[in-house]
Tab-separated table of C-alpha atoms (C1' of nucleotides) in Angstrom:
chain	number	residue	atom	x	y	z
A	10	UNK	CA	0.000	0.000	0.000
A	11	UNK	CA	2.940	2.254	0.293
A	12	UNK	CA	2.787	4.244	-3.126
A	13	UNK	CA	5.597	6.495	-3.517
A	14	UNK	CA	4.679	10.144	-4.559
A	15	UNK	CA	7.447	12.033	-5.980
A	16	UNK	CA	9.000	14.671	-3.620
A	17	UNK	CA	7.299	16.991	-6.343
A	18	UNK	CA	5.665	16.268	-9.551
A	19	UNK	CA	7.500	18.251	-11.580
A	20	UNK	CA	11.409	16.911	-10.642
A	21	UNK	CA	12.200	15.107	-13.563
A	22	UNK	CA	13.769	12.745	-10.878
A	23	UNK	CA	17.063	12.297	-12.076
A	24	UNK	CA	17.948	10.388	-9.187
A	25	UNK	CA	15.756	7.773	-9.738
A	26	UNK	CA	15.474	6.897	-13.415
A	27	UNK	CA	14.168	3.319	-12.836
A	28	UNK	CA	11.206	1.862	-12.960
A	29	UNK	CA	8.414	4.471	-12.035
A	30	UNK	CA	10.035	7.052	-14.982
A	31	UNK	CA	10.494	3.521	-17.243
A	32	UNK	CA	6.811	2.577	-16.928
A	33	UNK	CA	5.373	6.330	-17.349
A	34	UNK	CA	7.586	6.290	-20.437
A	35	UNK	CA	6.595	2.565	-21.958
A	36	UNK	CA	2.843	4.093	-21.165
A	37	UNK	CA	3.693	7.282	-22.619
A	38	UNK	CA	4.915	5.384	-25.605
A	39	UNK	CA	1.534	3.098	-25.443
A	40	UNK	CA	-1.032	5.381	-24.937
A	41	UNK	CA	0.211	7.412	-28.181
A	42	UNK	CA	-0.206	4.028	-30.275
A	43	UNK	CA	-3.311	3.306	-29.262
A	44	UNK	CA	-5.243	5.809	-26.560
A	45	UNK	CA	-5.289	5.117	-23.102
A	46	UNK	CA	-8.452	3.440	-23.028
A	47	UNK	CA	-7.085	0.605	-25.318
A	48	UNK	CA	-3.826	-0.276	-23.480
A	49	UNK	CA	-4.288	-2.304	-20.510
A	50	UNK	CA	-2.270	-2.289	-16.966
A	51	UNK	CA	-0.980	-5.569	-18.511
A	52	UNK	CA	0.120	-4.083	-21.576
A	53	UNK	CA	2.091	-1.531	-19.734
A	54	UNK	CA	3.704	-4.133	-17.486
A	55	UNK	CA	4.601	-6.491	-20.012
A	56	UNK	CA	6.261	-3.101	-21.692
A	57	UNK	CA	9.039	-2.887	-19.018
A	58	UNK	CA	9.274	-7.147	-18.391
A	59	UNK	CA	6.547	-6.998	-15.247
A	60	UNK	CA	3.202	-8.451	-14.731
A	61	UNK	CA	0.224	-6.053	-14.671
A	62	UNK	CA	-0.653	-5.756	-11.059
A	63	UNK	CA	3.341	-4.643	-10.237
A	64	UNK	CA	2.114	-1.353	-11.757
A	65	UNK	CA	0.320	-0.776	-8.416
A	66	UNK	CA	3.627	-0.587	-6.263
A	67	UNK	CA	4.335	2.413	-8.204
A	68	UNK	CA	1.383	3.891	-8.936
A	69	UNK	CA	-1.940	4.399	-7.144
A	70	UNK	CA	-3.876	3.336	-10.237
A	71	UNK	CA	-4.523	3.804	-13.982
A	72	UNK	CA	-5.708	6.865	-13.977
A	73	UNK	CA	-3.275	8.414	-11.351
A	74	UNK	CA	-0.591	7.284	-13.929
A	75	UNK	CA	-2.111	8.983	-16.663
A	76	UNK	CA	-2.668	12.248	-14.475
A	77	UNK	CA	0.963	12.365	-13.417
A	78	UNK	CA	1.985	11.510	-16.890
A	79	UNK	CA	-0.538	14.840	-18.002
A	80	UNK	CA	0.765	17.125	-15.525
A	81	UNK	CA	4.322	16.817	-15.970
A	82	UNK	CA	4.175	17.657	-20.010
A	83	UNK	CA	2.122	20.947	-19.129
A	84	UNK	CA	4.306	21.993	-16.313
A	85	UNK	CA	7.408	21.221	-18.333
A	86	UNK	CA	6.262	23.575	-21.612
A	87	UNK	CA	4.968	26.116	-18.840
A	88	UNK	CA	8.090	26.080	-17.458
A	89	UNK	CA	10.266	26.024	-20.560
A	90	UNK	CA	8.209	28.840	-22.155
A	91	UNK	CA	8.835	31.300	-19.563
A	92	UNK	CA	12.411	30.138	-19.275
A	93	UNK	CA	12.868	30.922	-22.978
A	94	UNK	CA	10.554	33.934	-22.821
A	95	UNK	CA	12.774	35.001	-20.242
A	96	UNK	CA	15.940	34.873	-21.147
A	97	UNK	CA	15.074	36.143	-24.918
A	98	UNK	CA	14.938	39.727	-24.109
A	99	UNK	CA	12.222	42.570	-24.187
A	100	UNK	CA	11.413	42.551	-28.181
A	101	UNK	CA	8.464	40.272	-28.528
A	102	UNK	CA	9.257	39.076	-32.058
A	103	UNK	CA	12.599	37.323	-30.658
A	104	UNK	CA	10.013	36.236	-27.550
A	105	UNK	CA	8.253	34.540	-30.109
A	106	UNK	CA	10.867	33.028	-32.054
A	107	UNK	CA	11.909	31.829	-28.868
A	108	UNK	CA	9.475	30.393	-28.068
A	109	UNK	CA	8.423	28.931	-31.553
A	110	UNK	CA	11.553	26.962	-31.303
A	111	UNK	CA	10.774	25.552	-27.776
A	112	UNK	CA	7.544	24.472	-29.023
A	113	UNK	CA	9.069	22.944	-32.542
A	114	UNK	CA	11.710	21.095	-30.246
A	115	UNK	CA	9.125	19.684	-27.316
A	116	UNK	CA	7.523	18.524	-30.400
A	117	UNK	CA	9.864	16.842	-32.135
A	118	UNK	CA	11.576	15.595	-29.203
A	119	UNK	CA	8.074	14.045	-27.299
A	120	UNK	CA	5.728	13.084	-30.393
A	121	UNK	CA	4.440	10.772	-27.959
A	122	UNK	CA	3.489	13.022	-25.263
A	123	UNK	CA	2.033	15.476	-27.747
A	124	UNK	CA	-0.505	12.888	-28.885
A	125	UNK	CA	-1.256	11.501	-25.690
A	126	UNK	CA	-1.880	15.179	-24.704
A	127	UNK	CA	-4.393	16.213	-26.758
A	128	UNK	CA	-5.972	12.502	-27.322
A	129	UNK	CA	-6.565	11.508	-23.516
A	130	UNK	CA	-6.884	14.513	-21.558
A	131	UNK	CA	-10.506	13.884	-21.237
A	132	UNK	CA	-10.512	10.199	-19.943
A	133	UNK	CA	-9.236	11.745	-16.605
A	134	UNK	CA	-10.935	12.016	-13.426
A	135	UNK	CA	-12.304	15.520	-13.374
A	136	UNK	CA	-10.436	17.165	-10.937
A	137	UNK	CA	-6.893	15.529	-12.473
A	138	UNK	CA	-8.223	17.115	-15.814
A	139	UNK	CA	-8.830	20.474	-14.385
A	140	UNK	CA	-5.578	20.870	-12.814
A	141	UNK	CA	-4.192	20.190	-16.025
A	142	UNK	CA	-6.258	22.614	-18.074
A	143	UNK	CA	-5.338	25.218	-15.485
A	144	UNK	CA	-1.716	24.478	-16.624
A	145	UNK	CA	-2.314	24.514	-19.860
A	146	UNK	CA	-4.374	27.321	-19.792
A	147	UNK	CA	-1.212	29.539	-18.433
A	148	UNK	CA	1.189	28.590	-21.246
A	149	UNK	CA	-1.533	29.620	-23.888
A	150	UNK	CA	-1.326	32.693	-21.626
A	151	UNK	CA	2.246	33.059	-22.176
A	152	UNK	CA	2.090	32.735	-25.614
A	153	UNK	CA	-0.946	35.411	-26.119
A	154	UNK	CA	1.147	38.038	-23.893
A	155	UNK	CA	3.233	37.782	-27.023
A	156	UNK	CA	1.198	37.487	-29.330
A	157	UNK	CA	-0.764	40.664	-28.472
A	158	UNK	CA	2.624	42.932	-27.987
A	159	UNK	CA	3.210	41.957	-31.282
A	160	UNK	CA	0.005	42.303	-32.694
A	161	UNK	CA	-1.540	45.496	-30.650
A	162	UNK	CA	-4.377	45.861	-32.992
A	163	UNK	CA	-5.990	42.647	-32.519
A	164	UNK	CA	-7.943	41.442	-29.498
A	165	UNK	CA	-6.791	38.885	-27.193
A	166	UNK	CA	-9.330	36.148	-28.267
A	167	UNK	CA	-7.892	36.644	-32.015
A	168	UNK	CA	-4.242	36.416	-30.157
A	169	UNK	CA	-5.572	33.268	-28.043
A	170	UNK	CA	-6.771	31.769	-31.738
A	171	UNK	CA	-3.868	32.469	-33.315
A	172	UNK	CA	-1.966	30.680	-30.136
A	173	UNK	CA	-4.195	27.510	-30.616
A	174	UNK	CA	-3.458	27.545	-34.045
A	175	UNK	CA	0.038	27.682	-33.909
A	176	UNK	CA	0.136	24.955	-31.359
A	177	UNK	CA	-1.809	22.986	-33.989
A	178	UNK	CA	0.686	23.680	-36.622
A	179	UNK	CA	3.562	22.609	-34.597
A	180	UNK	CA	2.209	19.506	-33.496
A	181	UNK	CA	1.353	18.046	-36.245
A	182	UNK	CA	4.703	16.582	-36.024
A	183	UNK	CA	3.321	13.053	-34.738
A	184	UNK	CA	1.197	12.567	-38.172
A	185	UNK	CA	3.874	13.655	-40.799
A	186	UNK	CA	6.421	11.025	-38.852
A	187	UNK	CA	10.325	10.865	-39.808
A	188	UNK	CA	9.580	11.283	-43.267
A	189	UNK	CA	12.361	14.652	-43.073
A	190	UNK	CA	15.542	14.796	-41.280
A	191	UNK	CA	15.154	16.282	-38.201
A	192	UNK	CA	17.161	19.732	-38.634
A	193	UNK	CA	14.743	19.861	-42.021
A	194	UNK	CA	11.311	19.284	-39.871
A	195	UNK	CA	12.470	21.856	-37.662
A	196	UNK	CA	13.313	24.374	-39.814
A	197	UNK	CA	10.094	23.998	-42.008
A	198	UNK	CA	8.115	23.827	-38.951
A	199	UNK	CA	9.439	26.577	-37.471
A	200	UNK	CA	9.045	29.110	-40.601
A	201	UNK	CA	5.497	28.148	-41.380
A	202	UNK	CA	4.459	28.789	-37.643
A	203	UNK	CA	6.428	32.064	-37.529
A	204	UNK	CA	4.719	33.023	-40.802
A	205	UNK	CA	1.249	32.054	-39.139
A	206	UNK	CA	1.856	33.901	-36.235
A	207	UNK	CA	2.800	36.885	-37.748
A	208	UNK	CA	0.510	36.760	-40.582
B	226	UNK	CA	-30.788	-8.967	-38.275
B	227	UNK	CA	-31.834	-6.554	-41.176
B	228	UNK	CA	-29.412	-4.036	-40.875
B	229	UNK	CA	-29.770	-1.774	-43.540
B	230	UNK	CA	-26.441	-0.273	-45.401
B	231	UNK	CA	-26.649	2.476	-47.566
B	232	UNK	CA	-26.547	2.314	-51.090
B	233	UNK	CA	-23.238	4.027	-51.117
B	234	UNK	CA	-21.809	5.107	-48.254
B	235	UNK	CA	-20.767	8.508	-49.599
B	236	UNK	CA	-24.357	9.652	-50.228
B	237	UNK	CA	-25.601	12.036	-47.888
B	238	UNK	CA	-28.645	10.019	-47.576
B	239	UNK	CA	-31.239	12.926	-48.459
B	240	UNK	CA	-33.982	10.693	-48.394
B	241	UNK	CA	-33.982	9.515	-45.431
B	242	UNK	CA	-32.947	12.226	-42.642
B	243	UNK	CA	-34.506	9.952	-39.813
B	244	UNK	CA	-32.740	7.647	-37.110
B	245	UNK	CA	-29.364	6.279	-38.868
B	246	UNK	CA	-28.542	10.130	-39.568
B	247	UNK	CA	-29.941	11.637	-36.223
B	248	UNK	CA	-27.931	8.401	-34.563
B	249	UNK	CA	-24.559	9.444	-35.979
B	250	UNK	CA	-24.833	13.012	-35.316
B	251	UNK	CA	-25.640	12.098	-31.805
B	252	UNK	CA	-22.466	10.167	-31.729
B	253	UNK	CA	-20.234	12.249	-33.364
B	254	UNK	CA	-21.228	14.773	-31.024
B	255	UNK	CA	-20.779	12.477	-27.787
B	256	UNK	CA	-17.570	10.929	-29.530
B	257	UNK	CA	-16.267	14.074	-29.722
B	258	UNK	CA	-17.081	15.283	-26.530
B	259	UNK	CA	-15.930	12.276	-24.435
B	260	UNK	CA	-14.046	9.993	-27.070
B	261	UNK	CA	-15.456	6.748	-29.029
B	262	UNK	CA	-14.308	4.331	-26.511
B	263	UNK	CA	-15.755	6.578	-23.065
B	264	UNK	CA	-19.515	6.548	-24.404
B	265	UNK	CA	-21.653	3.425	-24.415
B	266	UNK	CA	-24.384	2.187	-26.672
B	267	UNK	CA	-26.599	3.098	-24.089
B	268	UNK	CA	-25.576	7.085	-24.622
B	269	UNK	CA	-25.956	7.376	-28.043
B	270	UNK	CA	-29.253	5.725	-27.443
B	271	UNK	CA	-30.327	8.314	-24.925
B	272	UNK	CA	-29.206	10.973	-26.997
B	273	UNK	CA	-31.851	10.047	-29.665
B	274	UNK	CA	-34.320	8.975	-27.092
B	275	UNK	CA	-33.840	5.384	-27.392
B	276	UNK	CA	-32.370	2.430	-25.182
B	277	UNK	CA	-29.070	1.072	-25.924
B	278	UNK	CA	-29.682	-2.389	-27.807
B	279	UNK	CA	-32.123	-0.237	-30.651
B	280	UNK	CA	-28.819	1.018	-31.800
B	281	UNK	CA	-28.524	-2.597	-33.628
B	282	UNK	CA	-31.677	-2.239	-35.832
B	283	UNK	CA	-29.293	0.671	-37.582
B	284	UNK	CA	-26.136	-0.470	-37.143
B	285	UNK	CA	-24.250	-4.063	-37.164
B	286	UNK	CA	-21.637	-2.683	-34.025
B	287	UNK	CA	-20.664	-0.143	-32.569
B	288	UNK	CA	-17.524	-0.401	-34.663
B	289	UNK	CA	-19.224	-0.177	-37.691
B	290	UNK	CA	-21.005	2.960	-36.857
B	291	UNK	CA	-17.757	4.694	-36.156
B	292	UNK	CA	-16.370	2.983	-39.105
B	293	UNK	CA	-19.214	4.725	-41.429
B	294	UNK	CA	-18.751	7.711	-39.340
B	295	UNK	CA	-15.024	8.036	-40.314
B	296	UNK	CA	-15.073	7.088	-44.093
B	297	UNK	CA	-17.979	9.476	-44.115
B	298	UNK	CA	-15.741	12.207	-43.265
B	299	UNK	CA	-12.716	11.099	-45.467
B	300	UNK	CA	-15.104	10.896	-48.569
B	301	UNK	CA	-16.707	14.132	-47.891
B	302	UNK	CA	-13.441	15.706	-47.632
B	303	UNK	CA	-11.635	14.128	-50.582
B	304	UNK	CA	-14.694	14.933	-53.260
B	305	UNK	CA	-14.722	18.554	-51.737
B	306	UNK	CA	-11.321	19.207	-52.135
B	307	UNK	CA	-10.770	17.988	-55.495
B	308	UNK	CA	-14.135	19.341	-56.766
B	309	UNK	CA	-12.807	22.734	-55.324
B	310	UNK	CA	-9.497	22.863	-57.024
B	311	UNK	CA	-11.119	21.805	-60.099
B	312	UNK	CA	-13.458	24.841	-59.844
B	313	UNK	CA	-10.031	27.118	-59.090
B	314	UNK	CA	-8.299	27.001	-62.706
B	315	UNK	CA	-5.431	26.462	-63.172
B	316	UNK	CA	-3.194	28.664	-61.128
B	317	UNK	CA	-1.773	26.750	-57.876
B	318	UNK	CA	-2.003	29.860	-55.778
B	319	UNK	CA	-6.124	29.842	-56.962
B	320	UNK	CA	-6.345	26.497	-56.338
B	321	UNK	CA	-4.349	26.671	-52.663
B	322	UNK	CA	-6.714	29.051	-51.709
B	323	UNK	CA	-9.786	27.290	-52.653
B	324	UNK	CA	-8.679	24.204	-50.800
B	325	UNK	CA	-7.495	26.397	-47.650
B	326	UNK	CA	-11.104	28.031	-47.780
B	327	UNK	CA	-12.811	24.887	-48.102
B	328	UNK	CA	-10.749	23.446	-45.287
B	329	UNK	CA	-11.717	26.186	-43.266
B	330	UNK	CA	-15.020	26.038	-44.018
B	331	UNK	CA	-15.559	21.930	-43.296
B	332	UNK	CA	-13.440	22.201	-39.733
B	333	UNK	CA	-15.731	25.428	-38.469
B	334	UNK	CA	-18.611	23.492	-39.890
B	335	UNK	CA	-18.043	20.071	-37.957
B	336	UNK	CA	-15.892	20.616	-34.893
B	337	UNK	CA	-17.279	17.372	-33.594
B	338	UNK	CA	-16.007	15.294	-37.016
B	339	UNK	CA	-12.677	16.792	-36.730
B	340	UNK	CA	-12.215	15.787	-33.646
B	341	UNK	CA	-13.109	12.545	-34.102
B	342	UNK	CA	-11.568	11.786	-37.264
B	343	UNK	CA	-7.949	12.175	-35.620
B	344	UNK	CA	-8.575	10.700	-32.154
B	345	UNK	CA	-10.752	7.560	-33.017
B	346	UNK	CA	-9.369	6.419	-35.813
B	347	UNK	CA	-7.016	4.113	-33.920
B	348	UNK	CA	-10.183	2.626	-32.485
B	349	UNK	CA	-11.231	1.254	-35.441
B	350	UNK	CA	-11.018	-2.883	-36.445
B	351	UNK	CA	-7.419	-2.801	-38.685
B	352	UNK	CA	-9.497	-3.052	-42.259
B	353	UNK	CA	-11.909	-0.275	-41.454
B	354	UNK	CA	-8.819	2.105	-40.203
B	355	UNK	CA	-7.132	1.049	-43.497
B	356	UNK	CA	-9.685	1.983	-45.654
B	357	UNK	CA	-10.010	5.748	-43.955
B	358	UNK	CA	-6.034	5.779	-43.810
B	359	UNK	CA	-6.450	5.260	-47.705
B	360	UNK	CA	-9.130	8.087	-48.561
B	361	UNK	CA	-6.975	10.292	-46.137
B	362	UNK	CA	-3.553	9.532	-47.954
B	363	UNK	CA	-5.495	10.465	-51.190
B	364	UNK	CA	-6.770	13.854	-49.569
B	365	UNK	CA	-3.321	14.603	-48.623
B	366	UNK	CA	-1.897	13.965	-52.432
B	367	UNK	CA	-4.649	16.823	-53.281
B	368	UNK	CA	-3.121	19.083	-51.087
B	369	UNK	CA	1.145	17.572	-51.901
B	370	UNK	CA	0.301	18.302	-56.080
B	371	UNK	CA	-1.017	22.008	-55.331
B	372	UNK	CA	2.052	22.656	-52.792
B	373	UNK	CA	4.464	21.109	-55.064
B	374	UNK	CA	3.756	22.946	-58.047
B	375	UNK	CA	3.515	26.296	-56.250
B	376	UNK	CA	7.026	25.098	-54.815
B	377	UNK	CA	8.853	23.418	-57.405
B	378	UNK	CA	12.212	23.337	-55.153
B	379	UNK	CA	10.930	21.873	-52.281
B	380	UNK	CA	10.679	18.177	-52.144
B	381	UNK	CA	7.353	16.347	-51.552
B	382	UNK	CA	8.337	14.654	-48.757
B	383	UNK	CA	8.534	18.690	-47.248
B	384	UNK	CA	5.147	19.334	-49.077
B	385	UNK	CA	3.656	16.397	-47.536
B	386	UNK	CA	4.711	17.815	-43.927
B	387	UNK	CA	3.511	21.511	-45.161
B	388	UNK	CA	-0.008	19.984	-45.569
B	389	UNK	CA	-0.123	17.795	-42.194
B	390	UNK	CA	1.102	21.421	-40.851
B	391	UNK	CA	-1.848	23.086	-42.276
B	392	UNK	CA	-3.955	20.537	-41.268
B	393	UNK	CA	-2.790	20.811	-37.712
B	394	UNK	CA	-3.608	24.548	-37.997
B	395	UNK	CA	-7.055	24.767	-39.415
B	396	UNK	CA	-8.061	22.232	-37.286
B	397	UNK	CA	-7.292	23.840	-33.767
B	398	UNK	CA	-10.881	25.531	-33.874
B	399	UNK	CA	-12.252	22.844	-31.540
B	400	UNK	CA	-9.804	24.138	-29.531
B	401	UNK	CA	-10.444	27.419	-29.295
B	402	UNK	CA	-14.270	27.211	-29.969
B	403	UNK	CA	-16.461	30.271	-30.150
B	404	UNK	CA	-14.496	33.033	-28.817
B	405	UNK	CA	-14.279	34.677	-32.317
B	406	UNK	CA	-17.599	35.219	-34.667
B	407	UNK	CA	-16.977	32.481	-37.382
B	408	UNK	CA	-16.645	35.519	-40.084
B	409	UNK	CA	-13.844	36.549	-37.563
B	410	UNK	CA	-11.758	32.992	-37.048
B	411	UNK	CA	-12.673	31.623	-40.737
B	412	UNK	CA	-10.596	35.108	-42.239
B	413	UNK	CA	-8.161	34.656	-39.629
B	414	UNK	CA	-7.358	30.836	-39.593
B	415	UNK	CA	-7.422	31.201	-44.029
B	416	UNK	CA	-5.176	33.717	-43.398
B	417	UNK	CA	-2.627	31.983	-41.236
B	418	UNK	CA	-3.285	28.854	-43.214
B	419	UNK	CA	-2.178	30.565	-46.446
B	420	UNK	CA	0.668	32.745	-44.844
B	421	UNK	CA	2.263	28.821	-43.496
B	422	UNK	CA	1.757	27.493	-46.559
B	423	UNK	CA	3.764	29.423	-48.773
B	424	UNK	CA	6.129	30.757	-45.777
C	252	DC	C1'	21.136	-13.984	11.590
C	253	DA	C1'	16.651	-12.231	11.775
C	254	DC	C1'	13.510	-8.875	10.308
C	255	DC	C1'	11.537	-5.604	7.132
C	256	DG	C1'	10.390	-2.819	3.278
C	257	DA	C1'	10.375	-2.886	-1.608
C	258	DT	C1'	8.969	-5.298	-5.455
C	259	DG	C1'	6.706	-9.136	-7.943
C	260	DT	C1'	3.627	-13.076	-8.902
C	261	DT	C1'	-0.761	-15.625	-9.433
C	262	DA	C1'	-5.550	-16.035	-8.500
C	263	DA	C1'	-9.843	-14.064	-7.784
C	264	DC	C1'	-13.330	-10.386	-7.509
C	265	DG	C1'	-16.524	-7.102	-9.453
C	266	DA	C1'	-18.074	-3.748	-12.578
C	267	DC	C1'	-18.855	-2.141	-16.906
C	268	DG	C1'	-20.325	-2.534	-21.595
C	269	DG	C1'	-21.127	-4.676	-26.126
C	270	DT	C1'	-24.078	-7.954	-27.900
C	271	DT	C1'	-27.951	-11.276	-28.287
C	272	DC	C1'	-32.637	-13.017	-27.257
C	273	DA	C1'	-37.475	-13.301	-26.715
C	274	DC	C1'	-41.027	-10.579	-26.748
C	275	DA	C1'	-44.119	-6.162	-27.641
C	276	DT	C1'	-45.928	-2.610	-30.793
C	277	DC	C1'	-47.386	-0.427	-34.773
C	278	DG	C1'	-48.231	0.893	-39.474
C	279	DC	C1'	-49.173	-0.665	-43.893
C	280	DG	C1'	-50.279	-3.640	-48.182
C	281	DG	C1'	-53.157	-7.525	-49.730
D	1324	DC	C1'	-58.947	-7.668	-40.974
D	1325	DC	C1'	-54.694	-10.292	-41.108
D	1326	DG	C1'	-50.022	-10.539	-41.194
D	1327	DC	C1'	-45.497	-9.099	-41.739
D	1328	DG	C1'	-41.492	-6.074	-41.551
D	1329	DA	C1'	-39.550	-2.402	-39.097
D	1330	DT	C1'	-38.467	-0.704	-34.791
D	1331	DG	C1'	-37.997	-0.840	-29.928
D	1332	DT	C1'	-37.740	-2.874	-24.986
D	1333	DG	C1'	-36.029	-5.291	-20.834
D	1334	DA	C1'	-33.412	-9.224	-19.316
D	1335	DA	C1'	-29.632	-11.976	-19.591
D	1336	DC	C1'	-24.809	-13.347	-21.306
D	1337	DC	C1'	-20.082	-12.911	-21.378
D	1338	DG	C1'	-15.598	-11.063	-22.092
D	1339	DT	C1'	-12.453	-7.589	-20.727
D	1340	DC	C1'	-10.070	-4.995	-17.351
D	1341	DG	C1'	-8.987	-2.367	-13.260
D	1342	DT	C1'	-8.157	-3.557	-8.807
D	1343	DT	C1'	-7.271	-6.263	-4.501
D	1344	DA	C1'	-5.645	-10.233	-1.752
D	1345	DA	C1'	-2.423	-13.637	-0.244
D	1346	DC	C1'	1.813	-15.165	-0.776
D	1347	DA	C1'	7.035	-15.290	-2.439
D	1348	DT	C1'	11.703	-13.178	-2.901
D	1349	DC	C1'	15.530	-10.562	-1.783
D	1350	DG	C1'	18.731	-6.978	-0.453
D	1351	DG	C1'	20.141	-4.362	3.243
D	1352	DT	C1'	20.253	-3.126	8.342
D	1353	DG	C1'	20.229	-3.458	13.399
DNA sequence: CACCGATGTTAACGACGGTTCACATCGCGG
DNA sequence: CCGCGATGTGAACCGTCGTTAACATCGGTG
């Protein structure tokens, strides 16, 4: 019955990088394949050579598995975007290329977590799924401060659209899979959302 | 056992506007809201004020309902877009824009189908998900020939991520639903559409 | 060495949900 | 008016799956 909680959600726990962060990544990887609802606790365990119940030393249960796995992408591209917001100066148009680049490179680096995002956010318990649209709710935030510097004309529900849309843009990475090299993807992806953004 | 299939799947049944039709709607709209897999038979039943096992008068399974659902979608979009850039001449940029309105147009028109089409189609028996995957990789070769003639230098491999991109893009407005009058967020997402497409 | 906490295993429970069955109802063509 | 096809209902069936229980193993610590 003793289920370890992490000292805090968001440490990537660098410590520890054994089972616990091996499961939430085989799920991760699971979930993208085929939705949350359609892998099993068995699945997962066989994933990382364990039986399905095992799961439960680590984790309270399915869904608490899915929550953690939820909240740590938002607070990760919270935290990155203010990080690169941050440390890219007062002009918003390097602000956004900033954090255009974050976003490409989350993307490209997580295709996995970006599906599993987007896909499963609503077969969490409510209040798991709340607390994660609260996150997500403050990096769209981020992004529209920039937007709307850059764009003074246009409302903030225009510069929340434009946000969303961008965000679609970028991750569309998981559907146009590995067909480009990398540095190409990037690049492309990175031009078409500034152009979008700015447009 | 009679379970009635359409004479062609692809016609929008004008005849008939009663119970199959209301039936998907309802569960497009509940699929969308909650995800194929979340609602039961016995919800899309109550949504058209029926029980549960009535479903199976109209449809052989629940997989075969979203099955029709989804190659609904794919055919609707494919004969759109082509009719569309048949209507646009011959110029590529004409014919880009026709496709990018029409887009536009379909994804403000059906939030719930959009959502659907990308989430649940890994829910779907393998030959049923092939067949959509087909009609989808044909609506994307609509899309590669305009982008690759209006971009000779570019590859089609980069084309073929340039439309996913788009895709990605135009289809955010479930996202951020109603904040913007349509008139508003259709100019708006053409506009970014267009501006990513030939960034 | 003995004990204990962490980690697994197998078996069983219980709920949920898709599907089928046997039975009504009702409108319409002969 | 009779009967049949279409449509719907409530009850029951059954597989899947998350979860729990009871029991093993094993490495480290007092």
């Amino acid at each position: 019955m003793t289920v370890r909680q992490p000292d805090s959600a968001l440490s990537a726990d660098a410590a520890r990088p054994s089972r616990r962060e091996q499961i939430l990544r085989a799920a991760a990887q699971l979930f993208a394949e085929r939705g949350s609802r359609a892998v099993g606790v068995d699945d997962v365990g066989a994933a990382v050579g364990v039986t399905g119940p095992a799961i439960y030393r680590h984790f309270a249960s399915k869904d608490a598995m899915l929550a953690e796995m939820l909240e740590g992408i938002s607070q990760r591209l919270l935290a990155g975007a203010r990080e690169r917001v941050a440390a890219a100066g007062l002009d918003p148009a390097a602000q956004l290329r900033a954090l255009v680049t974050f976003q490409v490179d989350f993307a490209l680096d997580n295709p996995a977590l970006i599906t599993v995002q987007d896909r499963d956010l609503g077969s969490l318990p409510t209040d798991d799924a709340a607390a994660v649209r609260r996150l997500q709710r403050r990096y769209v935030e981020v992004w529209v401060d920039v937007l709307a510097r850059l764009r003074p004309e246009e409302g903030t529900d225009a510069s929340r659209a434009r946000a969303h849309a961008v965000f679609g843009l970028v991750n569309s990475t998981p559907h146009s899979a590995g067909r480009l090299p990398r540095e190409q993807m990037a690049a492309l992806l990175a031009a078409m959302a500034e152009a979008a953004a700015t447009a």
